[in-house]
């Protein structure tokens, strides 16, 4: 398993690579990074970690109670489901979050705000992929071409 420092380095390298993309895949335009990129960044990082380290991370999609707004992040869990590490690559899109992504043993601060869990599991099983295949193709292409 990678160290927290190695994971932080990977997250920053993925963020730097994302900043070089001309347009967000599903919208055909560039949004203000890191806003609107939580799913893509999380999926890309999960794909890279699984491909390079053979470690499966849990993709978490959570929302605000009774509102469509949401956020996504990754958790590494042991066999009984206990969270070991969290990666929230785009936490800094929220003014209350501080500055920078979150990588560590503690839960992302976003989990205190986005409390309605909509999905927890492998990113490939996330229901949005059934009607928006751009996430899957983007993650696969990005992981293959990024050199990370």
Coordinates of N, CA, C and O in Angstrom, one line a residue:
X1 N 0.8 -1.2 0.0 CA 0.0 0.0 0.0 C 0.9 1.2 0.0 O 1.9 1.3 0.7
X2 N 0.5 2.2 -0.7 CA 1.2 3.5 -0.8 C 1.1 4.3 0.5 O 0.1 4.2 1.2
X3 N 2.2 5.1 0.7 CA 2.1 6.0 1.9 C 1.2 7.1 1.6 O 0.9 7.4 0.4
X4 N 0.8 7.8 2.7 CA 0.0 9.0 2.5 C 0.7 10.1 1.6 O 0.2 10.7 0.7
X5 N 2.0 10.2 1.8 CA 2.8 11.1 1.0 C 2.8 10.7 -0.5 O 2.6 11.6 -1.3
X6 N 2.9 9.4 -0.8 CA 2.8 9.0 -2.2 C 1.4 9.2 -2.8 O 1.3 9.6 -3.9
X7 N 0.4 9.0 -1.9 CA -1.0 9.3 -2.4 C -1.2 10.8 -2.7 O -1.8 11.1 -3.7
X8 N -0.7 11.6 -1.8 CA -0.8 13.1 -2.0 C -0.1 13.5 -3.3 O -0.6 14.3 -4.1
X9 N 1.1 12.9 -3.5 CA 1.8 13.2 -4.8 C 1.0 12.8 -6.0 O 0.9 13.5 -6.9
X10 N 0.4 11.6 -5.9 CA -0.4 11.1 -7.1 C -1.6 12.1 -7.3 O -1.9 12.4 -8.4
X11 N -2.3 12.4 -6.2 CA -3.4 13.3 -6.3 C -3.0 14.7 -7.0 O -3.7 15.2 -7.9
X12 N -1.9 15.2 -6.5 CA -1.4 16.5 -7.1 C -1.0 16.3 -8.6 O -1.3 17.2 -9.4
X13 N -0.5 15.2 -8.9 CA -0.1 14.9 -10.3 C -1.4 14.8 -11.2 O -1.4 15.3 -12.3
X14 N -2.4 14.1 -10.7 CA -3.6 14.0 -11.4 C -4.3 15.3 -11.6 O -4.8 15.7 -12.7
X15 N -4.3 16.1 -10.5 CA -4.9 17.5 -10.6 C -4.2 18.3 -11.6 O -4.8 19.0 -12.4
X16 N -2.9 18.2 -11.7 CA -2.1 19.0 -12.7 C -2.4 18.5 -14.1 O -2.6 19.4 -15.0
X17 N -2.6 17.2 -14.3 CA -2.9 16.7 -15.6 C -4.3 17.1 -16.0 O -4.5 17.5 -17.2
X18 N -5.2 17.1 -15.1 CA -6.6 17.6 -15.4 C -6.6 19.0 -15.8 O -7.4 19.4 -16.7
X19 N -5.8 19.8 -15.2 CA -5.8 21.3 -15.5 C -5.4 21.5 -17.0 O -5.7 22.5 -17.5
X20 N -4.7 20.5 -17.6 CA -4.3 20.7 -19.0 C -5.3 20.3 -20.0 O -5.2 20.6 -21.2
X21 N -6.4 19.8 -19.5 CA -7.5 19.3 -20.4 C -8.3 20.5 -20.9 O -8.7 21.4 -20.1
X22 N -8.6 20.6 -22.2 CA -9.3 21.7 -22.8 C -10.8 21.8 -22.3 O -11.3 22.8 -22.1
X23 N -11.5 20.6 -22.3 CA -12.9 20.6 -22.0 C -13.2 19.4 -21.1 O -12.7 18.3 -21.2
X24 N -14.2 19.6 -20.2 CA -14.7 18.6 -19.4 C -15.5 17.6 -20.3 O -16.3 18.1 -21.1
X25 N -15.2 16.3 -20.2 CA -15.8 15.4 -21.2 C -17.3 15.5 -21.3 O -17.9 15.4 -22.4
X26 N -18.1 15.6 -20.2 CA -19.6 15.5 -20.4 C -20.2 16.8 -20.7 O -21.3 16.9 -21.1
X27 N -19.4 17.9 -20.6 CA -20.0 19.2 -20.9 C -19.4 19.9 -22.1 O -19.8 21.0 -22.5
X28 N -18.3 19.3 -22.6 CA -17.6 19.9 -23.8 C -17.2 21.3 -23.5 O -17.1 22.1 -24.4
X29 N -16.9 21.6 -22.3 CA -16.3 22.9 -21.9 C -15.6 22.8 -20.6 O -15.7 21.8 -19.9
X30 N -14.7 23.7 -20.3 CA -13.9 23.6 -19.1 C -14.6 24.4 -18.0 O -15.0 25.5 -18.2
X31 N -14.9 23.7 -16.9 CA -15.5 24.4 -15.8 C -14.3 24.9 -14.9 O -13.1 24.6 -15.1
X32 N -14.6 25.5 -13.8 CA -13.6 26.0 -12.9 C -13.2 24.9 -12.1 O -13.9 24.4 -11.2
X33 N -12.0 24.4 -12.3 CA -11.4 23.3 -11.5 C -11.0 23.8 -10.1 O -10.5 24.9 -10.1
X34 N -11.3 23.2 -9.1 CA -11.8 21.8 -9.0 C -13.3 21.6 -8.9 O -13.7 20.4 -8.8
X35 N -14.0 22.7 -9.0 CA -15.5 22.5 -9.0 C -15.9 21.7 -10.2 O -15.4 21.8 -11.3
X36 N -16.9 20.8 -9.9 CA -17.5 20.0 -10.9 C -16.7 18.8 -11.4 O -17.0 18.1 -12.3
X37 N -15.5 18.6 -10.8 CA -14.6 17.5 -11.2 C -14.5 16.4 -10.2 O -13.6 15.5 -10.3
X38 N -15.2 16.4 -9.1 CA -15.0 15.4 -8.0 C -15.2 14.0 -8.6 O -14.3 13.1 -8.2
X39 N -16.2 13.7 -9.4 CA -16.4 12.3 -9.9 C -15.2 11.9 -10.8 O -14.6 10.9 -10.6
X40 N -14.9 12.8 -11.8 CA -13.8 12.5 -12.7 C -12.5 12.3 -12.0 O -11.8 11.3 -12.2
X41 N -12.1 13.2 -11.1 CA -10.9 13.0 -10.4 C -10.8 11.8 -9.6 O -9.8 11.0 -9.6
X42 N -11.9 11.5 -8.9 CA -12.0 10.3 -8.0 C -11.9 9.0 -8.9 O -11.2 8.1 -8.5
X43 N -12.6 9.0 -10.0 CA -12.6 7.8 -10.8 C -11.2 7.6 -11.4 O -10.7 6.5 -11.5
X44 N -10.6 8.7 -11.9 CA -9.2 8.5 -12.5 C -8.2 8.0 -11.4 O -7.5 7.1 -11.7
X45 N -8.3 8.6 -10.2 CA -7.4 8.1 -9.2 C -7.6 6.7 -8.8 O -6.7 5.9 -8.7
X46 N -8.9 6.3 -8.7 CA -9.2 4.9 -8.4 C -8.7 4.0 -9.4 O -8.2 2.9 -9.2
X47 N -8.9 4.4 -10.7 CA -8.5 3.5 -11.8 C -6.9 3.4 -11.8 O -6.4 2.3 -12.0
X48 N -6.2 4.5 -11.6 CA -4.8 4.4 -11.5 C -4.3 3.6 -10.4 O -3.4 2.8 -10.5
X49 N -4.9 3.7 -9.2 CA -4.5 2.9 -8.1 C -4.8 1.4 -8.3 O -4.0 0.6 -7.9
X50 N -5.9 1.1 -8.9 CA -6.2 -0.3 -9.1 C -5.3 -0.9 -10.2 O -4.8 -2.0 -10.0
X51 N -5.0 -0.1 -11.2 CA -4.2 -0.6 -12.3 C -2.7 -0.7 -11.9 O -2.1 -1.7 -12.2
X52 N -2.2 0.2 -11.1 CA -0.8 0.2 -10.8 C -0.5 -0.6 -9.5 O 0.6 -1.1 -9.3
X53 N -1.5 -0.6 -8.5 CA -1.2 -1.2 -7.2 C -2.1 -2.4 -6.9 O -2.0 -3.0 -5.9
X54 N -3.0 -2.7 -7.8 CA -4.0 -3.8 -7.6 C -4.7 -3.6 -6.3 O -5.0 -4.6 -5.6
X55 N -5.1 -2.4 -6.0 CA -5.8 -2.1 -4.8 C -7.2 -1.4 -5.2 O -7.1 -0.4 -5.9
X56 N -8.3 -1.9 -4.7 CA -9.6 -1.4 -5.0 C -10.0 -0.4 -4.0 O -10.1 -0.7 -2.8
X57 N -10.3 0.8 -4.4 CA -10.8 1.8 -3.5 C -12.3 1.9 -3.6 O -12.9 1.7 -4.7
X58 N -13.0 2.3 -2.6 CA -14.5 2.5 -2.6 C -14.8 3.9 -3.1 O -14.3 4.9 -2.5
X59 N -15.6 4.0 -4.1 CA -16.0 5.3 -4.7 C -17.3 5.7 -3.9 O -18.2 4.9 -3.7
X60 N -17.3 6.9 -3.3 CA -18.4 7.3 -2.5 C -19.0 8.5 -3.2 O -18.4 9.5 -3.5
X61 N -20.3 8.4 -3.5 CA -21.1 9.5 -4.0 C -22.2 9.9 -3.0 O -23.0 9.1 -2.6
X62 N -22.1 11.1 -2.4 CA -23.0 11.5 -1.4 C -23.6 12.9 -1.7 O -23.0 13.6 -2.5
X63 N -24.8 13.1 -1.2 CA -25.5 14.3 -1.5 C -26.0 15.1 -0.3 O -25.8 14.6 0.9
X64 N -26.5 16.2 -0.5 CA -27.1 17.0 0.5 C -28.5 16.4 0.8 O -29.2 16.0 -0.2
X65 N -29.0 16.4 2.0 CA -30.3 15.9 2.3 C -31.4 16.7 1.5 O -31.4 17.9 1.5
X66 N -32.2 16.0 0.7 CA -33.3 16.6 0.0 C -32.8 17.6 -1.0 O -33.5 18.6 -1.2
X67 N -31.7 17.5 -1.6 CA -31.2 18.4 -2.6 C -30.3 17.6 -3.6 O -29.7 16.6 -3.3
X68 N -30.3 18.0 -4.9 CA -29.5 17.3 -5.9 C -28.0 17.5 -5.8 O -27.2 16.7 -6.3
X69 N -27.5 18.5 -5.1 CA -26.1 18.7 -5.0 C -25.4 17.6 -4.3 O -25.9 16.9 -3.4
X70 N -24.2 17.3 -4.8 CA -23.4 16.2 -4.2 C -21.9 16.3 -4.4 O -21.4 17.3 -4.9
X71 N -21.3 15.3 -3.9 CA -19.8 15.3 -4.0 C -19.3 13.9 -4.0 O -20.1 13.0 -3.5
X72 N -18.2 13.6 -4.5 CA -17.6 12.3 -4.5 C -16.2 12.2 -4.0 O -15.4 13.2 -4.2
X73 N -15.8 11.1 -3.4 CA -14.5 10.9 -2.9 C -14.2 9.4 -2.9 O -15.1 8.6 -3.2
X74 N -13.0 9.1 -2.4 CA -12.6 7.7 -2.4 C -12.2 7.3 -0.9 O -11.7 8.1 -0.2
X75 N -12.5 6.0 -0.6 CA -12.1 5.5 0.7 C -11.5 4.1 0.5 O -12.0 3.3 -0.3
X76 N -10.4 3.9 1.1 CA -9.8 2.5 1.2 C -10.3 1.9 2.4 O -10.2 2.4 3.5
X77 N -10.9 0.7 2.3 CA -11.5 0.0 3.4 C -10.9 -1.4 3.6 O -10.6 -2.0 2.6
X78 N -10.9 -1.9 4.8 CA -10.5 -3.2 5.0 C -11.7 -4.2 4.8 O -12.8 -3.7 4.4
X79 N -11.5 -5.5 5.0 CA -12.5 -6.5 4.7 C -13.8 -6.3 5.4 O -14.8 -6.7 4.9
X80 N -13.7 -5.7 6.6 CA -15.0 -5.5 7.4 C -15.6 -4.2 7.1 O -16.6 -3.8 7.7
X81 N -15.1 -3.4 6.1 CA -15.7 -2.1 5.8 C -15.2 -1.0 6.5 O -15.6 0.2 6.3
X82 N -14.2 -1.2 7.5 CA -13.7 0.0 8.2 C -12.8 0.8 7.3 O -12.0 0.3 6.5
X83 N -13.0 2.1 7.3 CA -12.3 3.1 6.5 C -10.8 3.1 7.0 O -10.6 3.3 8.2
X84 N -9.9 3.0 6.1 CA -8.5 3.1 6.5 C -7.9 4.4 6.0 O -7.1 5.0 6.7
X85 N -8.2 4.8 4.8 CA -7.7 6.1 4.2 C -8.8 6.7 3.4 O -9.7 6.0 2.9
X86 N -8.7 8.0 3.2 CA -9.7 8.8 2.4 C -8.9 9.7 1.4 O -7.9 10.3 1.8
X87 N -9.4 9.7 0.2 CA -8.8 10.7 -0.8 C -10.0 11.5 -1.3 O -11.0 11.0 -1.9
X88 N -9.9 12.8 -1.0 CA -10.9 13.8 -1.6 C -10.1 14.8 -2.4 O -9.7 15.8 -1.9
X89 N -10.0 14.4 -3.7 CA -9.1 15.2 -4.6 C -9.6 16.6 -4.9 O -8.8 17.4 -5.2
X90 N -10.9 16.9 -4.7 CA -11.4 18.2 -5.0 C -12.1 18.9 -3.9 O -12.9 19.8 -4.0
X91 N -11.7 18.5 -2.6 CA -12.3 19.1 -1.5 C -12.2 20.7 -1.5 O -13.1 21.4 -1.0
X92 N -11.1 21.2 -2.1 CA -10.9 22.6 -2.0 C -11.8 23.4 -2.9 O -11.8 24.6 -3.0
X93 N -12.8 22.8 -3.6 CA -13.8 23.5 -4.3 C -14.8 24.2 -3.4 O -15.6 25.1 -3.8
X94 N -14.8 23.8 -2.1 CA -15.8 24.4 -1.1 C -15.1 25.4 -0.3 O -14.0 25.2 0.3
X95 N -15.7 26.6 -0.1 CA -15.0 27.7 0.6 C -14.8 27.3 2.1 O -13.9 27.8 2.7
X96 N -15.5 26.4 2.7 CA -15.4 26.0 4.1 C -14.3 25.0 4.3 O -14.0 24.6 5.4
X97 N -13.7 24.5 3.2 CA -12.8 23.3 3.3 C -11.3 23.6 3.6 O -10.6 22.6 3.9
X98 N -10.9 24.8 3.5 CA -9.5 25.0 3.5 C -8.9 25.1 2.1 O -9.6 25.3 1.2
X99 N -7.6 24.8 2.0 CA -7.0 24.8 0.7 C -6.3 23.5 0.3 O -5.4 23.1 1.0
X100 N -6.7 22.9 -0.7 CA -6.1 21.7 -1.2 C -7.0 20.5 -1.0 O -8.0 20.5 -0.3
X101 N -6.5 19.4 -1.6 CA -7.2 18.1 -1.5 C -7.0 17.5 -0.1 O -6.2 18.0 0.7
X102 N -7.8 16.5 0.2 CA -7.7 15.8 1.5 C -7.2 14.4 1.2 O -7.8 13.7 0.5
X103 N -6.1 14.0 1.9 CA -5.6 12.7 1.8 C -5.2 12.3 3.2 O -4.3 13.0 3.8
X104 N -5.8 11.3 3.8 CA -5.4 10.9 5.2 C -6.3 9.8 5.8 O -7.2 9.3 5.1
X105 N -6.0 9.5 7.0 CA -6.7 8.4 7.7 C -8.1 8.9 8.2 O -9.0 8.1 8.3
X106 N -8.2 10.2 8.4 CA -9.5 10.7 8.9 C -10.5 10.9 7.7 O -10.1 11.0 6.5
X107 N -11.8 10.9 8.0 CA -12.8 11.0 6.9 C -12.7 12.4 6.4 O -12.3 13.4 7.1
X108 N -13.0 12.6 5.1 CA -13.1 13.9 4.5 C -14.1 14.8 5.2 O -15.1 14.3 5.6
X109 N -13.7 16.1 5.4 CA -14.7 17.0 6.0 C -16.0 17.1 5.2 O -17.0 17.4 5.8
X110 N -16.0 16.8 3.9 CA -17.2 16.8 3.1 C -18.2 15.8 3.6 O -19.4 16.0 3.4
X111 N -17.8 14.8 4.2 CA -18.8 13.8 4.7 C -19.7 14.3 5.8 O -20.8 13.8 6.0
X112 N -19.3 15.4 6.5 CA -20.2 16.0 7.5 C -21.2 16.9 6.8 O -22.2 17.2 7.4
X113 N -21.0 17.3 5.6 CA -21.9 18.2 4.8 C -22.8 17.3 3.9 O -24.0 17.5 3.9
X114 N -22.2 16.4 3.1 CA -22.9 15.6 2.2 C -23.2 14.3 2.9 O -22.4 13.3 2.8
X115 N -24.3 14.2 3.6 CA -24.6 13.1 4.5 C -25.5 12.0 3.9 O -25.6 11.0 4.5
X116 N -26.1 12.3 2.7 CA -26.9 11.3 2.1 C -26.1 10.4 1.2 O -25.7 10.9 0.1
X117 N -25.7 9.2 1.6 CA -24.9 8.3 0.7 C -25.8 7.8 -0.4 O -26.8 7.1 -0.2
X118 N -25.4 8.1 -1.6 CA -26.1 7.7 -2.8 C -25.5 6.4 -3.4 O -26.2 5.7 -4.1
X119 N -24.2 6.3 -3.3 CA -23.5 5.1 -3.8 C -22.2 4.9 -3.0 O -21.5 5.9 -2.8
X120 N -21.9 3.7 -2.7 CA -20.6 3.3 -2.1 C -20.2 2.0 -2.7 O -21.0 1.0 -2.6
X121 N -19.1 1.9 -3.5 CA -18.7 0.7 -4.1 C -17.6 1.0 -5.1 O -17.1 2.1 -5.2
X122 N -17.3 0.0 -6.0 CA -16.4 0.2 -7.1 C -16.9 1.3 -8.0 O -18.1 1.3 -8.3
X123 N -16.0 2.1 -8.5 CA -16.5 3.2 -9.4 C -17.2 2.6 -10.6 O -18.2 3.2 -11.2
X124 N -16.8 1.4 -11.1 CA -17.4 0.8 -12.3 C -18.9 0.4 -12.0 O -19.6 0.3 -13.0
X125 N -19.3 0.3 -10.8 CA -20.7 0.0 -10.5 C -21.6 1.2 -10.2 O -22.8 1.1 -10.0
X126 N -21.0 2.4 -10.3 CA -21.8 3.6 -10.0 C -22.9 3.8 -11.0 O -22.7 3.7 -12.2
X127 N -24.1 3.9 -10.6 CA -25.3 4.0 -11.4 C -25.3 5.0 -12.5 O -25.9 4.8 -13.6
X128 N -24.6 6.1 -12.3 CA -24.6 7.2 -13.3 C -23.9 6.7 -14.6 O -24.3 7.2 -15.7
X129 N -23.1 5.7 -14.5 CA -22.4 5.2 -15.7 C -23.4 4.6 -16.7 O -23.1 4.5 -17.9
X130 N -24.6 4.1 -16.2 CA -25.5 3.5 -17.1 C -26.1 4.5 -18.1 O -26.5 4.2 -19.2
X131 N -26.2 5.8 -17.7 CA -26.8 6.8 -18.6 C -25.7 7.9 -19.0 O -26.0 8.7 -19.9
X132 N -24.6 7.9 -18.4 CA -23.5 8.8 -18.8 C -22.2 8.1 -18.9 O -21.4 8.0 -18.0
X133 N -21.9 7.4 -20.1 CA -20.7 6.6 -20.2 C -19.4 7.5 -20.3 O -18.3 6.9 -20.4
X134 N -19.5 8.8 -20.4 CA -18.3 9.6 -20.5 C -17.4 9.4 -19.4 O -16.1 9.5 -19.5
X135 N -17.9 9.1 -18.2 CA -17.0 9.0 -17.0 C -16.1 7.8 -17.2 O -14.9 7.8 -17.0
X136 N -16.7 6.6 -17.7 CA -15.9 5.4 -17.9 C -14.8 5.6 -18.9 O -13.7 5.3 -18.7
X137 N -15.2 6.1 -20.1 CA -14.3 6.3 -21.2 C -13.2 7.3 -20.8 O -12.0 7.1 -21.1
X138 N -13.6 8.4 -20.1 CA -12.6 9.4 -19.7 C -11.6 8.8 -18.8 O -10.4 9.0 -18.9
X139 N -12.0 8.1 -17.8 CA -11.1 7.5 -16.8 C -10.2 6.5 -17.5 O -9.0 6.5 -17.2
X140 N -10.7 5.7 -18.3 CA -9.9 4.7 -19.0 C -8.9 5.4 -19.9 O -7.7 5.0 -19.9
X141 N -9.3 6.3 -20.7 CA -8.4 7.1 -21.6 C -7.4 7.9 -20.9 O -6.2 7.9 -21.2
X142 N -7.8 8.6 -19.8 CA -6.9 9.4 -19.0 C -5.8 8.5 -18.4 O -4.6 8.8 -18.4
X143 N -6.2 7.4 -17.8 CA -5.3 6.5 -17.1 C -4.3 6.0 -18.1 O -3.1 5.8 -17.8
X144 N -4.7 5.6 -19.3 CA -3.9 5.0 -20.3 C -2.9 6.1 -20.9 O -1.7 5.7 -21.2
X145 N -3.3 7.3 -21.0 CA -2.5 8.3 -21.7 C -1.8 9.3 -20.8 O -0.9 10.0 -21.3
X146 N -2.1 9.3 -19.5 CA -1.5 10.3 -18.7 C -0.1 10.1 -18.3 O 0.6 11.0 -17.9
X147 N 0.4 8.8 -18.4 CA 1.7 8.5 -18.0 C 1.9 8.5 -16.5 O 3.0 8.5 -16.0
X148 N 0.8 8.5 -15.7 CA 0.9 8.5 -14.2 C 0.9 7.1 -13.7 O 0.4 6.2 -14.3

